[in-house]
Amino acid sequence: MNWFADRGVRAVGTDTQALDHPLATAIGPHGPGWPNGLLPWANIEYKATTGRDVIEDFPLWEPCHRALLGNDIIGFENVGGDIDDVNGQRVTFAAFPWRWVGGDGCIVRLVAMVDPKGTFRMEQGGKAS
């Protein structure tokens, strides 16, 4: 994870449903879906197709979430829109979440602000420089 920290990464976004492989989430036979997972048929189909148990190939529950959040890096899933237009660029993201008391994640409006000259910086606390 030092690769992210060394480059100043503070957030990661993906256009997929989950940061982790679906069988390393509650769909698999670990995490909140234990012992069968939320979609037991998926685990049975995986075994029938590969000859291996899900837990053998995906022993950890949400390893990507743990690695990112354990290093104070926010993860955004299901990022859509024009995300390819800012891929690989240094941008300032603003995320506007729902107010979900007691929730651990929610839908957000994710906005990327691009400064072509690279001179604008949003200082901690929201003060522009």
mmCIF file of C-alpha atoms in Angstrom:
data_model
loop_
_atom_site.group_PDB
_atom_site.id
_atom_site.type_symbol
_atom_site.label_atom_id
_atom_site.label_comp_id
_atom_site.label_asym_id
_atom_site.label_seq_id
_atom_site.Cartn_x
_atom_site.Cartn_y
_atom_site.Cartn_z
ATOM 1 C CA MET A 1 0.000 0.000 0.000
ATOM 2 C CA ASN A 2 3.003 2.300 0.245
ATOM 3 C CA TRP A 3 2.697 2.861 -3.506
ATOM 4 C CA PHE A 4 -0.515 4.840 -2.915
ATOM 5 C CA ALA A 5 0.762 6.718 0.119
ATOM 6 C CA ASP A 6 4.068 7.578 -1.592
ATOM 7 C CA ARG A 7 2.135 9.268 -4.395
ATOM 8 C CA GLY A 8 -0.262 11.163 -2.162
ATOM 9 C CA VAL A 9 -3.333 9.176 -3.221
ATOM 10 C CA ARG A 10 -6.259 10.011 -0.939
ATOM 11 C CA ALA A 11 -9.068 8.276 -2.851
ATOM 12 C CA VAL A 12 -9.593 5.478 -5.377
ATOM 13 C CA GLY A 13 -12.591 5.091 -7.666
ATOM 14 C CA THR A 14 -13.715 2.216 -9.848
ATOM 15 C CA ASP A 15 -16.555 1.851 -12.320
ATOM 16 C CA THR A 16 -17.351 -1.602 -10.961
ATOM 17 C CA GLN A 17 -19.844 -2.604 -8.289
ATOM 18 C CA ALA A 18 -17.180 -3.381 -5.717
ATOM 19 C CA LEU A 19 -13.538 -2.609 -5.021
ATOM 20 C CA ASP A 20 -13.072 -6.293 -4.238
ATOM 21 C CA HIS A 21 -13.902 -9.387 -6.256
ATOM 22 C CA PRO A 22 -17.611 -10.178 -5.642
ATOM 23 C CA LEU A 23 -16.728 -13.534 -4.036
ATOM 24 C CA ALA A 24 -14.529 -11.678 -1.506
ATOM 25 C CA THR A 25 -17.595 -9.774 -0.316
ATOM 26 C CA ALA A 26 -20.760 -10.854 1.504
ATOM 27 C CA ILE A 27 -21.676 -12.799 -1.642
ATOM 28 C CA GLY A 28 -18.898 -15.228 -0.706
ATOM 29 C CA PRO A 29 -19.032 -17.557 2.299
ATOM 30 C CA HIS A 30 -17.464 -15.090 4.725
ATOM 31 C CA GLY A 31 -18.245 -11.689 6.170
ATOM 32 C CA PRO A 32 -21.866 -10.895 7.032
ATOM 33 C CA GLY A 33 -23.093 -13.609 4.652
ATOM 34 C CA TRP A 34 -21.278 -16.394 6.504
ATOM 35 C CA PRO A 35 -21.498 -19.404 6.270
ATOM 36 C CA ASN A 36 -23.232 -19.609 2.877
ATOM 37 C CA GLY A 37 -22.951 -16.082 1.548
ATOM 38 C CA LEU A 38 -25.785 -13.866 0.380
ATOM 39 C CA LEU A 39 -25.974 -15.728 -2.937
ATOM 40 C CA PRO A 40 -25.281 -19.379 -2.079
ATOM 41 C CA TRP A 41 -25.874 -20.451 -5.690
ATOM 42 C CA ALA A 42 -22.873 -18.339 -6.800
ATOM 43 C CA ASN A 43 -20.565 -20.263 -4.468
ATOM 44 C CA ILE A 44 -21.968 -23.591 -5.664
ATOM 45 C CA GLU A 45 -21.569 -22.538 -9.304
ATOM 46 C CA TYR A 46 -17.983 -21.396 -8.635
ATOM 47 C CA LYS A 47 -17.127 -24.797 -7.145
ATOM 48 C CA ALA A 48 -18.793 -26.615 -10.060
ATOM 49 C CA THR A 49 -16.954 -24.488 -12.626
ATOM 50 C CA THR A 50 -13.483 -24.338 -11.063
ATOM 51 C CA GLY A 51 -13.387 -27.391 -8.782
ATOM 52 C CA ARG A 52 -12.230 -25.117 -5.959
ATOM 53 C CA ASP A 53 -13.942 -23.609 -2.935
ATOM 54 C CA VAL A 54 -14.500 -19.858 -2.916
ATOM 55 C CA ILE A 55 -12.814 -19.522 0.473
ATOM 56 C CA GLU A 56 -9.638 -21.158 -0.918
ATOM 57 C CA ASP A 57 -9.330 -18.635 -3.755
ATOM 58 C CA PHE A 58 -10.698 -15.649 -1.813
ATOM 59 C CA PRO A 59 -9.696 -16.275 1.820
ATOM 60 C CA LEU A 60 -10.019 -12.676 2.970
ATOM 61 C CA TRP A 61 -13.228 -10.712 3.252
ATOM 62 C CA GLU A 62 -12.993 -7.380 1.383
ATOM 63 C CA PRO A 63 -9.174 -7.185 1.355
ATOM 64 C CA CYS A 64 -9.121 -4.111 -0.891
ATOM 65 C CA HIS A 65 -11.495 -2.216 1.398
ATOM 66 C CA ARG A 66 -9.317 -3.102 4.380
ATOM 67 C CA ALA A 67 -6.077 -2.121 2.641
ATOM 68 C CA LEU A 68 -7.414 1.216 1.426
ATOM 69 C CA LEU A 69 -9.365 2.248 4.511
ATOM 70 C CA GLY A 70 -6.550 0.995 6.758
ATOM 71 C CA ASN A 71 -4.344 3.600 5.071
ATOM 72 C CA ASP A 72 -6.919 6.421 5.235
ATOM 73 C CA ILE A 73 -7.738 6.132 1.530
ATOM 74 C CA ILE A 74 -11.401 6.487 0.554
ATOM 75 C CA GLY A 75 -12.872 4.081 -1.998
ATOM 76 C CA PHE A 76 -15.637 5.014 -4.424
ATOM 77 C CA GLU A 77 -17.544 2.259 -6.226
ATOM 78 C CA ASN A 78 -19.860 2.442 -9.234
ATOM 79 C CA VAL A 79 -18.213 5.634 -10.435
ATOM 80 C CA GLY A 80 -19.719 6.467 -13.784
ATOM 81 C CA GLY A 81 -20.183 9.469 -15.948
ATOM 82 C CA ASP A 82 -17.062 10.894 -17.541
ATOM 83 C CA ILE A 83 -14.518 9.273 -15.192
ATOM 84 C CA ASP A 84 -12.322 8.281 -18.170
ATOM 85 C CA ASP A 85 -11.837 11.993 -18.916
ATOM 86 C CA VAL A 86 -9.857 12.410 -15.684
ATOM 87 C CA ASN A 87 -8.208 8.982 -15.470
ATOM 88 C CA GLY A 88 -4.535 9.320 -14.532
ATOM 89 C CA GLN A 89 -4.795 13.049 -13.824
ATOM 90 C CA ARG A 90 -4.383 14.880 -10.539
ATOM 91 C CA VAL A 91 -7.830 16.246 -9.745
ATOM 92 C CA THR A 92 -9.709 17.484 -6.737
ATOM 93 C CA PHE A 93 -12.779 15.404 -5.983
ATOM 94 C CA ALA A 94 -15.752 16.611 -4.029
ATOM 95 C CA ALA A 95 -18.176 14.006 -2.733
ATOM 96 C CA PHE A 96 -21.639 14.968 -1.615
ATOM 97 C CA PRO A 97 -23.144 12.043 0.331
ATOM 98 C CA TRP A 98 -26.617 11.388 1.587
ATOM 99 C CA ARG A 99 -27.044 12.011 5.268
ATOM 100 C CA TRP A 100 -27.300 8.443 6.549
ATOM 101 C CA VAL A 101 -27.169 8.337 10.317
ATOM 102 C CA GLY A 102 -25.473 5.126 11.404
ATOM 103 C CA GLY A 103 -24.662 4.089 7.832
ATOM 104 C CA ASP A 104 -21.259 2.827 6.735
ATOM 105 C CA GLY A 105 -21.517 3.894 3.098
ATOM 106 C CA CYS A 106 -23.997 5.532 0.778
ATOM 107 C CA ILE A 107 -24.676 7.015 -2.623
ATOM 108 C CA VAL A 108 -22.707 10.194 -3.317
ATOM 109 C CA ARG A 109 -22.626 12.784 -6.057
ATOM 110 C CA LEU A 110 -18.946 12.681 -7.066
ATOM 111 C CA VAL A 111 -17.557 15.753 -8.808
ATOM 112 C CA ALA A 112 -14.044 16.045 -10.286
ATOM 113 C CA MET A 113 -12.511 19.515 -10.477
ATOM 114 C CA VAL A 114 -9.681 19.813 -12.981
ATOM 115 C CA ASP A 115 -7.132 22.610 -13.060
ATOM 116 C CA PRO A 116 -5.249 22.343 -16.383
ATOM 117 C CA LYS A 117 -2.437 24.588 -15.099
ATOM 118 C CA GLY A 118 -2.055 22.595 -11.897
ATOM 119 C CA THR A 119 -1.800 25.718 -9.755
ATOM 120 C CA PHE A 120 -5.035 25.525 -7.778
ATOM 121 C CA ARG A 121 -4.998 23.609 -4.518
ATOM 122 C CA MET A 122 -7.753 23.125 -1.997
ATOM 123 C CA GLU A 123 -6.124 23.421 1.412
ATOM 124 C CA GLN A 124 -7.267 21.365 4.363
ATOM 125 C CA GLY A 125 -10.343 22.976 5.849
ATOM 126 C CA GLY A 126 -11.657 24.110 2.482
ATOM 127 C CA LYS A 127 -9.495 27.206 1.988
ATOM 128 C CA ALA A 128 -8.578 27.681 -1.659
ATOM 129 C CA SER A 129 -5.091 28.777 -2.624
#
